[in-house]
Amino acid sequence: MNLKLFKPLFTLAVAVSLNLAAQNDAPKYSYTEAFKPFFYMNNATETRSASGQPGHNYWQNSADYVLNASLNDVKNEISGSAEITYTNNSFDNLSFLWLQLDQNLFKKDSRGNAVVPMGGSRNGAHGQDFDGGYTIKSVEILSANGKNLKINPKYTISDTRMQIDLPQDLKSKGGVVKLIINYSFVSPDYGSDRMGVEPTKNGKIFTIAQWFPRMCVYDDITGWNTLPYLGAGEFFLEYGNITANLTVPANQYVVASGELLNPKEVYSSDQNKKWDAARNSEKTVIIRSAAEANAAEKNSTATKTWKFKIENTRDFAWASSSAFILDAAKINLPSGKKSLAVSAYPVESDGNAAWGRSTEYTKSSIEHYSKRWYEYTYPNAVNVAGNPGGMEYPGIVFCGMSSKGADLWGVTDHEFGHNWFPMIVGSNERMFAWMDEGFNTFINSISEQDFNKGEYYTPKPLQSMAFAFNSDQMEPIMTAPDNLKERNLGFLAYYKPSAGLQMLRENILGEEKFDKAFREYIKRWAFKHPTPEDFFRTMENSSGEELNWFWRGWFLNKWKIDQAVKNVSYKSGDFTKGAVIKLENIGQLPMPVNLEIKFKDGTTQNVKLPVEIWKRNSEWTFEVPTTKEITSVQLDPKGSLPDANVSDNTFKVDGNSVAEKVDLKQFIGNFSSKEIPLKIVTTVENNQLMLQATGQPKIPLDYEGADKFGFSVAGIEFQFSKDRKGFTLNQGGKKFEFTRD
């Protein structure tokens, strides 16, 4: 097409209309803003490629731990030591270290307690009159840069962080420091919905997390990541290997992240045989029954030490109780390897309507995600019933002991989904909750459809969430969790980013292209630290599609989706010659178009248009070659988009419109205006009214009904008088009268 056709045909009219538009409220949609360039503000570096993958000199520090801990089940106290081997792979020498002391959230004077509103919060100790936090008994550096030291360094505790000054810089590119910290703390009953102590008839259930001093991440983006733990923002951790030796009362059973190293020392011969059977069973095998839990002693002064190890992990959590029923079943992985699904729960949670199906749920969840996205990497997947509503750790999750049925399936599937985000793909949860909660909620929506042929699946059109996604009270998704209203966290960290991925998969890229790109992202950043930009770049580079308009609108801003069907008419007023449909993009965020056309004979036709129609237009008119009468045209008939105003999504064609026949010859003529020096000639060519202005090429006009024609490219309408002796030219609200010569 000749680009001159896009030049404004009526110079004076355009000038007037632009001046008028400047005085009125402009439409919210701006195609230059939506599709503007330079979305990516950071150039490629040696550590992060412009394609979204780790750079050729990507580095990441590591932290290995040897943990020894004892549980006092009367005082709810953990006493322990953490021997940390920290390797500095960065290009920087480090003169100090930062560690996370998350238990200090439960000190009365913590920053996290200070921000709990009067009405209460999920975060913190949940109203318990409790002054918790770490007691640091000693800090000793054992060696650094290959030299034995055994010195007590200076350290400073600031809320939930500890800074340790090193006696000499830790060398770059491989320098290693080994230190040991002795500590203790009393567990809160309810630890910010992530850990705690739950009483049951057969003894307390201890769900233990954030229980040892952990290294802060030092990376190529921020250096030391030292944001304090306030409760809402979760964790950002280095990877490494962890060995844990856990000493508990002898009547208690321990489940934990990783592999149990001494099963013969802690289980009976009969129980070990059942474990062996479970490793080869597709069905759940009971290891310790409800009857055994009821009959067992409730207290013990003797102790047992349970020894665990997990590799390439960012964290370690565990649970201990005399009340546990234990069961397990084999997990089949795509490579042929096996893992083990394990459940630990009290008799109060027993039964096939409740936790009796937990291992079935766990097995299905792990197998699904392993097959679809990336293979599960840990030897066990343990589901523990306790008082956290739902919380995830590598190889182990804590779920509410009262959950059952669809609720238990949902929380189990969600928490184990976190073993992909952020356990395998180690994003910064404290800054970008949506990169783990949102991604996980998205993969849960697919898993839910697959589990047991959709046993608990209920379709949830995104349109049903439009009221929340489009609320002016919501912050942008990119907002850090500690920087948004607590009531908005569920929508902005979970549902809205999940909806974004769903739209990307179903409306923009398609399943095949999306799934390939998403798998590529997981593979690239497995056991590494991606940023939002690494994700955005990977999805674009893998799919081959420009998506900055979508990232900009849905994630960085809170732009609304709002499309409308403005008009439906027949060419020359005759349905046998085809239909002309006019659409408008009203909201700031453009989207591809999915239309359903219903015909009088009961049939339907689907029309899809790419997002590119909005790259230089806010309105789009197109022809549908049909010979049948239309009854309605509807945008997004399945509600797959959260359109801010669905009232204009459907255009119904009434009987009068259908019956209208137009003789185009009645509109032929030469026309002029007393208001502007312009001559216009109209003719008919190939059953279409053509218009030619002085010094301009001919353009086709679309019939819009009721003697009105339009040329949508220039935003111009021509409303003819009933006697066809003249017309009103309308552009941008400015009108000019023309009469037949």
XYZ file of C-alpha atoms in Angstrom:
741
model
C 0.000 0.000 0.000
C 1.201 3.482 -0.787
C 2.103 5.264 2.470
C 0.620 8.501 1.136
C -2.815 7.086 1.817
C -2.065 7.559 5.524
C -1.405 11.252 5.061
C -4.310 13.347 6.450
C -6.639 14.119 3.583
C -8.065 17.303 4.953
C -5.236 19.455 6.236
C -7.365 22.189 7.711
C -9.797 19.761 9.332
C -6.960 17.823 10.945
C -5.371 20.961 12.321
C -8.644 22.094 13.834
C -9.428 18.681 15.281
C -6.003 18.324 16.896
C -6.418 21.674 18.577
C -9.874 20.641 19.779
C -8.607 17.302 21.088
C -5.984 19.062 23.165
C -8.767 20.854 25.022
C -10.790 17.698 25.711
C -10.090 14.509 27.625
C -7.939 12.327 25.365
C -8.538 8.583 25.155
C -6.559 6.604 27.686
C -4.934 4.470 25.033
C -1.764 5.778 23.414
C -0.139 3.472 20.889
C 3.087 5.458 21.008
C 3.248 4.968 24.771
C 2.270 1.304 24.695
C 4.766 0.350 21.991
C 7.525 2.855 22.677
C 11.088 1.526 22.365
C 13.878 1.250 24.941
C 11.957 -0.917 27.390
C 15.166 -2.570 28.540
C 17.225 -0.008 30.438
C 20.199 -2.263 31.226
C 22.621 -3.310 28.533
C 24.110 -6.786 28.453
C 27.000 -7.456 30.828
C 29.508 -10.249 31.273
C 27.181 -11.754 33.881
C 23.791 -11.320 32.170
C 23.220 -11.668 28.441
C 20.890 -9.453 26.426
C 19.100 -12.661 25.407
C 18.041 -13.305 29.015
C 20.481 -16.095 29.813
C 23.397 -16.042 32.258
C 26.392 -14.279 30.738
C 29.694 -15.882 29.834
C 31.166 -14.693 33.147
C 28.098 -15.273 35.320
C 29.121 -15.946 38.908
C 27.288 -16.858 42.073
C 28.553 -17.306 45.607
C 27.782 -20.463 47.558
C 27.112 -21.391 51.174
C 27.460 -24.884 52.661
C 26.187 -25.617 56.174
C 26.743 -28.257 58.830
C 23.886 -27.792 61.300
C 23.616 -29.329 64.743
C 20.475 -28.660 66.774
C 18.628 -29.939 69.826
C 14.914 -29.524 70.506
C 13.631 -28.897 74.033
C 9.975 -29.779 73.572
C 8.981 -28.397 76.964
C 10.412 -24.904 76.410
C 9.872 -25.007 72.614
C 13.529 -24.091 72.346
C 16.072 -24.843 69.629
C 19.746 -24.780 70.591
C 22.308 -25.282 67.893
C 25.388 -24.437 65.920
C 25.780 -23.507 62.259
C 29.135 -24.171 60.644
C 29.145 -22.175 57.420
C 31.558 -22.562 54.513
C 31.127 -19.513 52.292
C 32.784 -19.269 48.874
C 33.262 -15.890 47.210
C 33.055 -16.442 43.441
C 32.554 -12.753 42.693
C 35.132 -10.407 41.189
C 35.190 -8.412 44.453
C 37.198 -8.841 47.613
C 34.853 -8.814 50.622
C 35.798 -7.131 53.893
C 32.648 -8.188 55.734
C 29.789 -10.681 55.529
C 26.049 -10.207 55.961
C 23.832 -12.929 57.421
C 20.086 -13.229 57.944
C 18.742 -13.682 61.475
C 15.089 -14.228 60.595
C 14.012 -15.288 64.102
C 14.656 -11.711 65.212
C 11.362 -10.825 63.530
C 9.772 -12.153 66.734
C 11.605 -9.760 69.040
C 9.191 -7.260 70.524
C 11.249 -4.331 69.254
C 11.732 -5.675 65.713
C 10.900 -3.591 62.671
C 8.495 -6.318 61.597
C 6.523 -6.031 64.829
C 6.511 -2.252 64.492
C 4.672 -2.419 61.164
C 1.922 -4.807 62.324
C -1.307 -2.757 62.196
C -3.680 -2.492 65.142
C -6.102 -4.841 63.410
C -3.514 -7.617 63.331
C -1.635 -9.359 60.575
C -0.726 -12.729 59.165
C 2.881 -11.698 59.751
C 4.756 -11.766 63.055
C 3.743 -13.796 66.101
C 0.005 -13.387 65.443
C -0.801 -11.645 68.709
C 1.209 -13.987 70.967
C 2.760 -12.093 73.895
C 6.209 -13.231 73.027
C 9.731 -11.799 72.965
C 11.587 -14.183 70.699
C 14.617 -13.894 68.484
C 18.109 -15.353 68.465
C 20.459 -15.500 71.382
C 23.877 -15.453 69.674
C 26.253 -17.219 72.051
C 29.427 -17.035 69.983
C 30.800 -16.328 66.515
C 34.150 -17.817 65.494
C 36.023 -17.714 62.208
C 37.753 -21.051 61.743
C 39.625 -20.325 58.513
C 39.810 -17.845 55.658
C 41.624 -17.826 52.339
C 43.195 -21.192 53.136
C 44.564 -20.194 56.554
C 43.413 -21.521 59.938
C 42.456 -18.619 62.168
C 40.102 -19.481 65.037
C 39.335 -15.918 66.034
C 36.231 -14.211 67.357
C 35.463 -11.392 64.927
C 33.571 -8.211 65.641
C 29.928 -8.502 64.618
C 26.936 -6.178 64.644
C 23.290 -7.207 64.806
C 20.793 -4.876 63.175
C 17.231 -6.160 63.466
C 17.127 -9.332 61.313
C 20.657 -8.931 59.920
C 24.136 -9.632 61.243
C 27.311 -8.072 59.834
C 30.552 -9.882 60.545
C 33.799 -7.955 60.015
C 36.515 -10.141 58.548
C 40.101 -9.933 59.861
C 41.266 -9.826 56.245
C 39.448 -9.454 52.923
C 37.898 -12.611 51.564
C 39.558 -12.993 48.195
C 37.589 -12.799 44.956
C 37.191 -15.660 42.464
C 37.224 -18.512 44.935
C 38.134 -17.231 48.377
C 36.652 -19.398 51.148
C 35.818 -18.513 54.753
C 34.613 -20.993 57.349
C 32.865 -19.831 60.503
C 30.718 -21.282 63.246
C 27.856 -19.603 65.115
C 26.370 -20.985 68.332
C 22.858 -19.829 69.063
C 19.448 -20.596 70.520
C 15.890 -19.333 70.226
C 12.412 -20.108 71.476
C 9.948 -20.901 68.728
C 6.810 -18.787 68.487
C 3.559 -20.729 68.513
C 2.654 -19.102 65.207
C 5.692 -17.893 63.310
C 4.380 -15.568 60.613
C 2.438 -18.511 59.089
C 5.757 -20.148 58.147
C 6.637 -22.202 61.246
C 5.308 -22.845 64.737
C 4.116 -25.250 67.407
C 0.731 -26.988 67.203
C -0.660 -29.026 70.141
C -2.454 -32.298 69.350
C -3.817 -35.162 71.465
C -0.622 -37.181 70.914
C 1.876 -34.367 71.379
C 3.076 -31.126 69.880
C 3.889 -30.761 66.189
C 6.995 -28.632 65.689
C 7.350 -27.138 62.200
C 10.821 -25.596 62.205
C 12.018 -23.051 59.643
C 14.160 -19.911 59.507
C 15.982 -21.682 62.297
C 19.672 -21.042 61.617
C 21.733 -17.990 60.603
C 21.791 -17.917 56.786
C 24.047 -16.056 54.390
C 22.648 -13.056 52.567
C 23.062 -13.112 48.792
C 25.906 -11.134 47.296
C 25.242 -10.668 43.578
C 26.042 -8.652 40.458
C 22.874 -6.564 40.772
C 22.899 -5.150 44.311
C 26.033 -6.450 45.995
C 24.835 -7.507 49.441
C 21.057 -8.028 49.545
C 20.243 -6.920 53.091
C 16.582 -5.919 53.135
C 15.279 -6.782 56.625
C 12.732 -9.529 57.179
C 9.459 -7.746 57.969
C 7.143 -10.706 57.425
C 5.527 -10.165 54.031
C 8.672 -10.370 51.910
C 10.053 -13.881 51.847
C 13.593 -15.016 51.168
C 16.626 -14.701 48.894
C 19.266 -17.322 49.571
C 22.503 -18.802 48.249
C 22.738 -22.412 47.080
C 24.934 -25.063 48.646
C 24.956 -28.407 50.454
C 23.459 -28.818 53.925
C 24.003 -31.543 56.509
C 21.773 -31.433 59.594
C 22.023 -33.473 62.793
C 18.799 -33.019 64.755
C 18.489 -34.271 68.325
C 14.940 -34.612 69.636
C 13.084 -36.566 72.326
C 13.269 -40.279 71.521
C 9.490 -40.640 71.151
C 9.387 -38.108 68.321
C 9.711 -38.670 64.580
C 11.522 -36.192 62.346
C 10.933 -35.427 58.672
C 13.089 -32.911 56.870
C 14.562 -31.536 53.668
C 16.782 -34.097 52.000
C 17.783 -37.692 52.579
C 17.766 -39.418 55.960
C 21.268 -40.827 56.478
C 20.676 -43.075 59.501
C 17.257 -44.773 59.091
C 18.322 -47.918 60.941
C 19.171 -45.864 64.045
C 15.820 -44.084 64.279
C 13.228 -46.487 62.803
C 12.371 -50.016 63.811
C 13.216 -52.931 61.533
C 9.553 -53.283 60.598
C 9.262 -49.593 59.766
C 12.373 -49.711 57.575
C 10.847 -52.616 55.638
C 7.759 -50.481 55.055
C 9.946 -47.622 53.823
C 11.554 -50.015 51.350
C 8.116 -51.158 50.210
C 6.967 -47.568 49.746
C 9.934 -46.808 47.485
C 8.576 -49.391 45.059
C 4.849 -48.720 45.454
C 2.523 -46.620 43.322
C -0.002 -46.726 46.179
C 0.380 -45.182 49.615
C 2.112 -47.396 52.192
C 1.477 -46.736 55.900
C 4.788 -46.534 57.784
C 3.433 -45.526 61.191
C -0.303 -45.960 61.709
C -2.879 -43.989 63.668
C -3.056 -46.867 66.142
C 0.697 -46.675 66.721
C 0.529 -42.904 67.176
C -2.300 -43.253 69.709
C -0.518 -45.998 71.646
C 2.936 -44.391 71.759
C 4.361 -42.678 74.830
C 3.674 -38.953 74.880
C 6.865 -37.854 76.650
C 10.473 -39.004 76.761
C 13.614 -37.897 78.546
C 15.786 -39.943 76.187
C 16.858 -38.528 72.810
C 17.548 -39.618 69.253
C 19.644 -37.836 66.616
C 18.297 -37.762 63.073
C 20.867 -37.094 60.352
C 19.928 -35.541 57.007
C 21.710 -34.248 53.934
C 20.482 -32.261 50.936
C 22.560 -30.996 48.016
C 22.277 -27.917 45.816
C 19.694 -26.318 48.076
C 18.916 -22.807 49.233
C 17.400 -23.784 52.582
C 16.557 -26.569 55.023
C 13.424 -27.097 57.149
C 12.179 -29.903 59.372
C 9.317 -31.073 61.556
C 9.249 -33.227 64.677
C 6.430 -34.829 66.665
C 5.352 -37.890 68.599
C 1.927 -37.471 66.966
C 2.857 -38.231 63.385
C 1.164 -40.814 61.234
C 3.666 -41.494 58.445
C 2.963 -42.810 54.957
C 4.759 -42.765 51.612
C 4.726 -43.788 47.933
C 7.075 -43.810 44.962
C 7.446 -40.779 42.671
C 8.304 -41.549 39.036
C 10.529 -38.990 37.310
C 10.922 -38.545 33.533
C 14.584 -39.620 33.529
C 13.728 -42.939 35.145
C 14.947 -41.807 38.548
C 12.716 -42.143 41.591
C 11.833 -39.876 44.476
C 9.586 -40.510 47.462
C 6.331 -38.787 48.440
C 5.947 -38.677 52.239
C 3.195 -37.394 54.510
C 3.352 -36.698 58.256
C 0.140 -35.789 60.071
C -1.701 -36.342 63.372
C -4.731 -38.579 63.927
C -6.913 -35.453 63.947
C -6.092 -35.099 60.234
C -6.504 -38.762 59.275
C -9.005 -40.157 56.770
C -9.402 -40.395 53.011
C -11.447 -37.211 52.993
C -8.423 -35.421 54.452
C -4.718 -36.205 54.912
C -5.145 -39.864 54.008
C -4.808 -38.645 50.385
C -1.893 -36.294 51.029
C 0.724 -38.641 49.589
C -1.425 -39.226 46.505
C -1.632 -35.451 46.017
C 2.096 -35.013 46.578
C 3.050 -37.760 44.148
C 0.765 -36.388 41.424
C 1.996 -32.833 41.869
C 5.694 -33.684 41.675
C 5.216 -36.006 38.699
C 3.182 -33.394 36.814
C 5.665 -30.527 37.243
C 8.620 -32.826 36.506
C 7.100 -33.957 33.237
C 5.863 -30.571 32.074
C 8.573 -28.137 33.191
C 11.761 -29.501 34.812
C 12.639 -32.677 36.680
C 12.355 -32.622 40.471
C 15.792 -32.723 42.060
C 15.367 -33.881 45.668
C 15.184 -37.442 47.086
C 11.953 -36.823 49.012
C 8.875 -34.610 48.867
C 7.432 -34.352 52.383
C 4.032 -32.891 53.268
C 3.631 -32.001 56.955
C 0.389 -31.142 58.746
C 0.881 -28.292 61.192
C -0.376 -24.825 62.002
C 1.102 -22.921 59.026
C -1.640 -22.519 56.448
C 0.856 -23.369 53.730
C 4.608 -22.819 53.461
C 7.308 -24.181 51.198
C 10.895 -25.306 51.655
C 13.229 -27.492 49.575
C 11.825 -31.011 49.604
C 9.353 -30.307 52.412
C 6.199 -28.214 52.861
C 3.967 -27.330 55.813
C 0.190 -27.297 55.235
C -2.778 -26.676 57.514
C -3.688 -29.770 59.522
C -7.411 -29.047 59.159
C -7.262 -28.902 55.343
C -9.135 -31.577 53.435
C -10.512 -32.402 50.003
C -10.079 -29.704 47.377
C -8.465 -27.360 49.913
C -5.795 -29.902 50.824
C -5.146 -30.691 47.174
C -4.852 -26.995 46.378
C -2.449 -26.100 49.176
C -0.362 -29.248 48.636
C -0.057 -28.604 44.916
C 0.747 -24.947 45.487
C 3.431 -25.499 48.103
C 5.142 -28.242 46.120
C 4.972 -26.060 43.024
C 7.304 -23.771 44.948
C 10.017 -26.377 44.565
C 10.274 -24.970 41.027
C 9.807 -21.324 42.042
C 11.905 -20.344 44.013
C 13.708 -23.538 45.101
C 15.001 -24.471 41.636
C 14.730 -21.026 40.012
C 16.141 -18.890 42.817
C 14.583 -15.455 42.350
C 14.609 -12.694 44.947
C 11.348 -13.226 46.844
C 11.844 -10.249 49.121
C 11.834 -7.911 46.134
C 9.760 -9.761 43.530
C 7.135 -11.958 45.176
C 5.359 -12.371 41.833
C 8.328 -14.279 40.376
C 7.672 -17.182 42.723
C 4.082 -16.840 43.963
C 2.694 -15.691 40.633
C 4.623 -18.183 38.528
C 3.674 -20.948 40.937
C -0.008 -19.982 40.943
C 0.119 -20.127 37.150
C 1.592 -23.643 36.971
C -0.908 -24.710 39.647
C -3.758 -23.739 37.319
C -2.502 -26.248 34.739
C -1.771 -28.959 37.307
C -5.296 -28.617 38.686
C -6.742 -29.482 35.286
C -4.560 -32.570 35.004
C -4.982 -34.050 38.488
C -7.202 -37.138 38.441
C -8.928 -36.006 35.233
C -9.863 -32.650 36.737
C -11.290 -33.924 40.038
C -11.034 -30.508 41.672
C -10.861 -28.359 38.567
C -13.302 -25.484 38.183
C -12.818 -23.110 35.218
C -12.106 -19.566 36.385
C -12.440 -17.018 33.556
C -10.094 -14.085 34.086
C -13.023 -11.786 33.451
C -14.339 -12.776 36.884
C -11.234 -11.147 38.433
C -11.493 -7.923 36.453
C -12.909 -5.972 39.397
C -9.734 -6.615 41.398
C -7.165 -6.402 38.618
C -8.559 -3.043 37.488
C -8.993 -1.536 40.929
C -7.335 1.842 41.364
C -6.515 0.730 44.927
C -4.021 -1.847 43.631
C -0.328 -1.151 43.325
C 1.638 -2.386 40.261
C 2.727 -6.039 40.287
C 6.388 -4.980 40.370
C 5.913 -3.472 43.841
C 7.931 -5.213 46.567
C 5.693 -7.172 48.995
C 6.753 -5.058 51.975
C 5.771 -1.947 50.007
C 2.138 -2.783 49.225
C -1.022 -3.052 51.249
C -1.233 -6.434 52.945
C -4.780 -6.911 51.671
C -3.465 -6.573 48.102
C -0.691 -9.174 48.418
C -2.859 -12.085 47.285
C -3.902 -10.329 44.101
C -0.574 -8.719 43.206
C 1.830 -11.522 44.129
C -0.362 -14.488 43.187
C -3.403 -13.942 40.990
C -2.565 -10.983 38.773
C 0.911 -12.195 37.680
C -0.557 -15.669 37.186
C -3.261 -14.115 35.007
C -0.527 -12.346 33.062
C 1.166 -15.647 32.235
C -2.194 -17.203 31.406
C -2.976 -14.407 28.934
C 0.508 -14.711 27.495
C -0.025 -18.448 26.974
C -3.632 -18.436 25.777
C -4.113 -15.066 24.072
C -0.708 -13.837 22.911
C 1.874 -16.581 22.261
C -0.128 -19.784 22.220
C 0.542 -22.840 24.369
C 3.340 -24.401 22.315
C 5.397 -21.240 21.957
C 4.819 -20.177 25.566
C 5.654 -23.571 27.070
C 8.887 -23.800 25.122
C 9.974 -20.338 26.271
C 8.951 -20.948 29.881
C 10.872 -24.231 30.001
C 13.866 -22.418 28.547
C 13.670 -19.845 31.350
C 13.622 -22.584 34.009
C 16.514 -24.451 32.379
C 18.637 -21.315 32.028
C 18.139 -20.147 35.596
C 17.916 -23.425 37.514
C 19.826 -22.930 40.784
C 20.713 -19.376 39.786
C 19.388 -15.892 40.549
C 17.288 -14.365 37.722
C 15.873 -10.860 37.723
C 12.563 -9.782 36.137
C 14.471 -8.519 33.121
C 16.134 -11.913 32.637
C 12.659 -13.461 32.505
C 11.285 -10.840 30.114
C 14.281 -11.151 27.781
C 14.184 -14.963 27.781
C 10.484 -15.068 26.901
C 10.977 -12.619 24.025
C 14.136 -14.241 22.670
C 12.721 -17.751 22.846
C 9.301 -16.923 21.412
C 10.612 -14.449 18.835
C 7.883 -11.968 19.781
C 8.036 -8.353 20.916
C 6.365 -8.288 24.325
C 7.566 -5.052 25.906
C 4.077 -3.557 25.540
C 2.738 -6.371 27.718
C 5.490 -6.228 30.367
C 5.112 -2.447 30.515
C 1.338 -2.482 30.916
C 0.638 -5.543 33.080
C 3.731 -5.800 35.287
C 5.375 -2.370 35.535
C 2.189 -0.323 35.411
C -1.437 -1.043 36.213
C -2.891 -0.397 32.795
C -6.390 -1.609 32.125
C -7.622 -3.810 29.308
C -10.748 -2.350 27.717
C -11.819 -3.109 24.163
C -15.155 -2.374 22.505
C -17.180 -3.276 19.418
C -18.192 0.149 18.121
C -20.228 -0.763 15.090
C -21.305 -3.580 12.779
C -22.669 -2.859 9.304
C -23.049 -4.503 5.910
C -21.205 -3.436 2.804
C -23.571 -1.290 0.800
C -26.231 -2.252 3.338
C -26.365 -5.764 1.886
C -25.360 -8.700 4.129
C -24.632 -10.858 1.079
C -21.701 -8.573 0.247
C -19.986 -8.954 3.627
C -19.857 -7.190 6.974
C -17.718 -4.328 8.274
C -16.820 -4.350 11.984
C -15.361 -1.413 13.866
C -13.386 -1.974 17.104
C -11.877 0.406 19.608
C -9.046 -0.065 22.106
C -10.017 2.152 25.024
C -7.783 0.889 27.831
C -4.076 1.655 28.053
C -3.063 -1.980 27.527
C -3.679 -3.323 24.012
C -4.359 -7.000 23.439
C -4.956 -9.300 20.470
C -8.591 -9.555 19.465
C -10.778 -12.650 19.637
C -14.260 -12.136 18.196
C -17.266 -14.412 17.961
C -19.785 -13.605 15.253
C -23.238 -15.152 15.620
C -25.472 -15.504 12.591
C -29.235 -15.615 12.241
C -29.084 -19.260 11.134
C -27.514 -20.259 14.496
C -23.953 -20.720 13.243
C -20.919 -18.884 14.595
C -17.587 -17.698 13.234
C -14.422 -16.879 15.193
C -12.143 -14.060 14.083
C -8.711 -13.417 15.588
C -6.639 -10.289 15.008
C -3.049 -9.713 16.218
C -2.029 -7.004 18.662
C -0.277 -5.238 15.788
C -3.596 -3.674 14.709
C -3.141 -1.370 17.717
C 0.458 -0.342 16.980
C -0.699 2.827 15.230
C -4.439 2.869 15.796
C -6.911 3.240 18.619
C -9.762 2.156 16.307
C -9.731 -0.607 13.731
C -12.273 -1.354 11.011
C -12.097 -4.540 8.998
C -14.202 -6.559 6.596
C -15.596 -10.033 7.238
C -16.425 -11.816 3.943
C -19.764 -13.359 4.836
C -23.080 -13.807 3.045
C -25.221 -14.391 6.148
C -27.189 -12.114 8.434
C -25.444 -11.327 11.716
C -27.248 -11.221 15.066
C -24.305 -10.242 17.312
C -20.558 -9.682 17.480
C -18.836 -10.336 20.831
C -15.286 -9.689 22.009
C -13.588 -12.394 24.083
C -16.616 -14.720 24.319
C -14.956 -17.029 26.871
C -13.962 -14.241 29.263
C -10.236 -14.961 28.954
C -9.346 -11.287 29.413
C -10.143 -9.127 32.455
C -11.812 -6.399 30.406
C -12.576 -3.352 32.546
C -15.962 -2.757 30.898
C -17.766 -5.675 29.285
C -20.895 -3.656 28.553
C -19.434 -2.571 25.210
C -17.967 -5.955 24.288
C -21.087 -7.118 22.438
C -22.779 -5.408 19.527
C -26.246 -6.725 18.667
C -27.501 -6.268 15.130
C -31.240 -5.652 15.150
C -33.732 -6.444 12.414
C -33.771 -2.918 11.088
C -30.039 -2.987 10.498
C -30.310 -6.295 8.748
C -33.037 -5.089 6.450
C -31.284 -1.895 5.432
C -30.388 -1.830 1.717
C -28.308 0.954 0.239
C -28.172 2.226 -3.316
C -24.653 3.640 -3.458
C -25.490 5.573 -6.638
C -27.570 7.964 -4.503
C -24.334 9.140 -2.819
C -22.457 9.909 -6.048
C -21.682 13.555 -6.807
C -19.447 16.604 -6.539
C -19.470 18.400 -3.204
C -17.995 21.598 -1.783
C -18.007 23.546 1.475
C -18.313 27.197 2.365
C -16.180 26.584 5.467
C -13.026 25.110 3.906
C -11.642 25.387 0.349
C -11.995 21.735 -0.570
C -13.733 19.885 -3.401
C -14.847 16.263 -2.958
C -15.972 13.807 -5.633
C -17.694 10.494 -4.813
C -18.017 7.574 -7.209
C -18.877 3.864 -7.058
C -16.315 1.222 -7.961
C -16.744 -2.517 -7.389
C -19.817 -1.998 -5.177
C -17.956 0.419 -2.876
C -18.278 4.180 -2.480
C -14.993 5.910 -3.337
C -14.041 9.452 -2.331
C -11.461 11.770 -3.880
C -10.512 15.146 -2.478
C -8.715 17.862 -4.436
C -5.131 16.772 -5.111
C -5.519 13.438 -3.253
C -5.864 9.806 -4.379
C -9.153 7.971 -4.105
C -9.998 6.269 -0.834
C -12.633 3.600 -0.052
C -15.441 4.446 2.367
C -17.083 1.870 4.635
C -20.817 2.030 5.151
C -21.649 2.252 8.860
C -25.423 2.413 8.637
C -28.016 5.198 8.669
C -26.494 6.993 5.660
C -23.077 7.253 7.370
C -19.744 6.291 5.809
C -16.318 6.217 7.397
C -12.612 6.139 6.649
C -11.162 4.794 9.889
C -7.490 5.261 8.954
C -7.940 9.038 9.203
C -10.716 8.883 11.788
C -13.177 10.623 9.474
C -16.945 10.118 9.167
C -19.338 11.335 6.484
C -22.961 11.662 7.560
C -25.189 12.221 4.517
C -28.467 14.066 4.753
C -31.677 12.133 4.131
C -32.141 13.796 0.726
C -28.492 12.953 -0.187
C -27.912 16.583 -1.197
C -25.043 17.014 1.241
C -23.079 15.549 4.100
C -21.345 16.512 7.338
C -17.641 15.745 7.552
C -16.763 14.847 11.167
C -13.230 14.446 12.423
C -12.281 14.534 16.080
C -15.539 16.252 16.976
C -15.027 19.108 14.496
C -17.723 19.237 11.800
C -17.779 20.767 8.309
C -20.861 20.981 6.069
C -20.658 20.000 2.389
C -23.398 20.396 -0.235
C -23.834 18.909 -3.690
C -22.688 21.257 -6.493
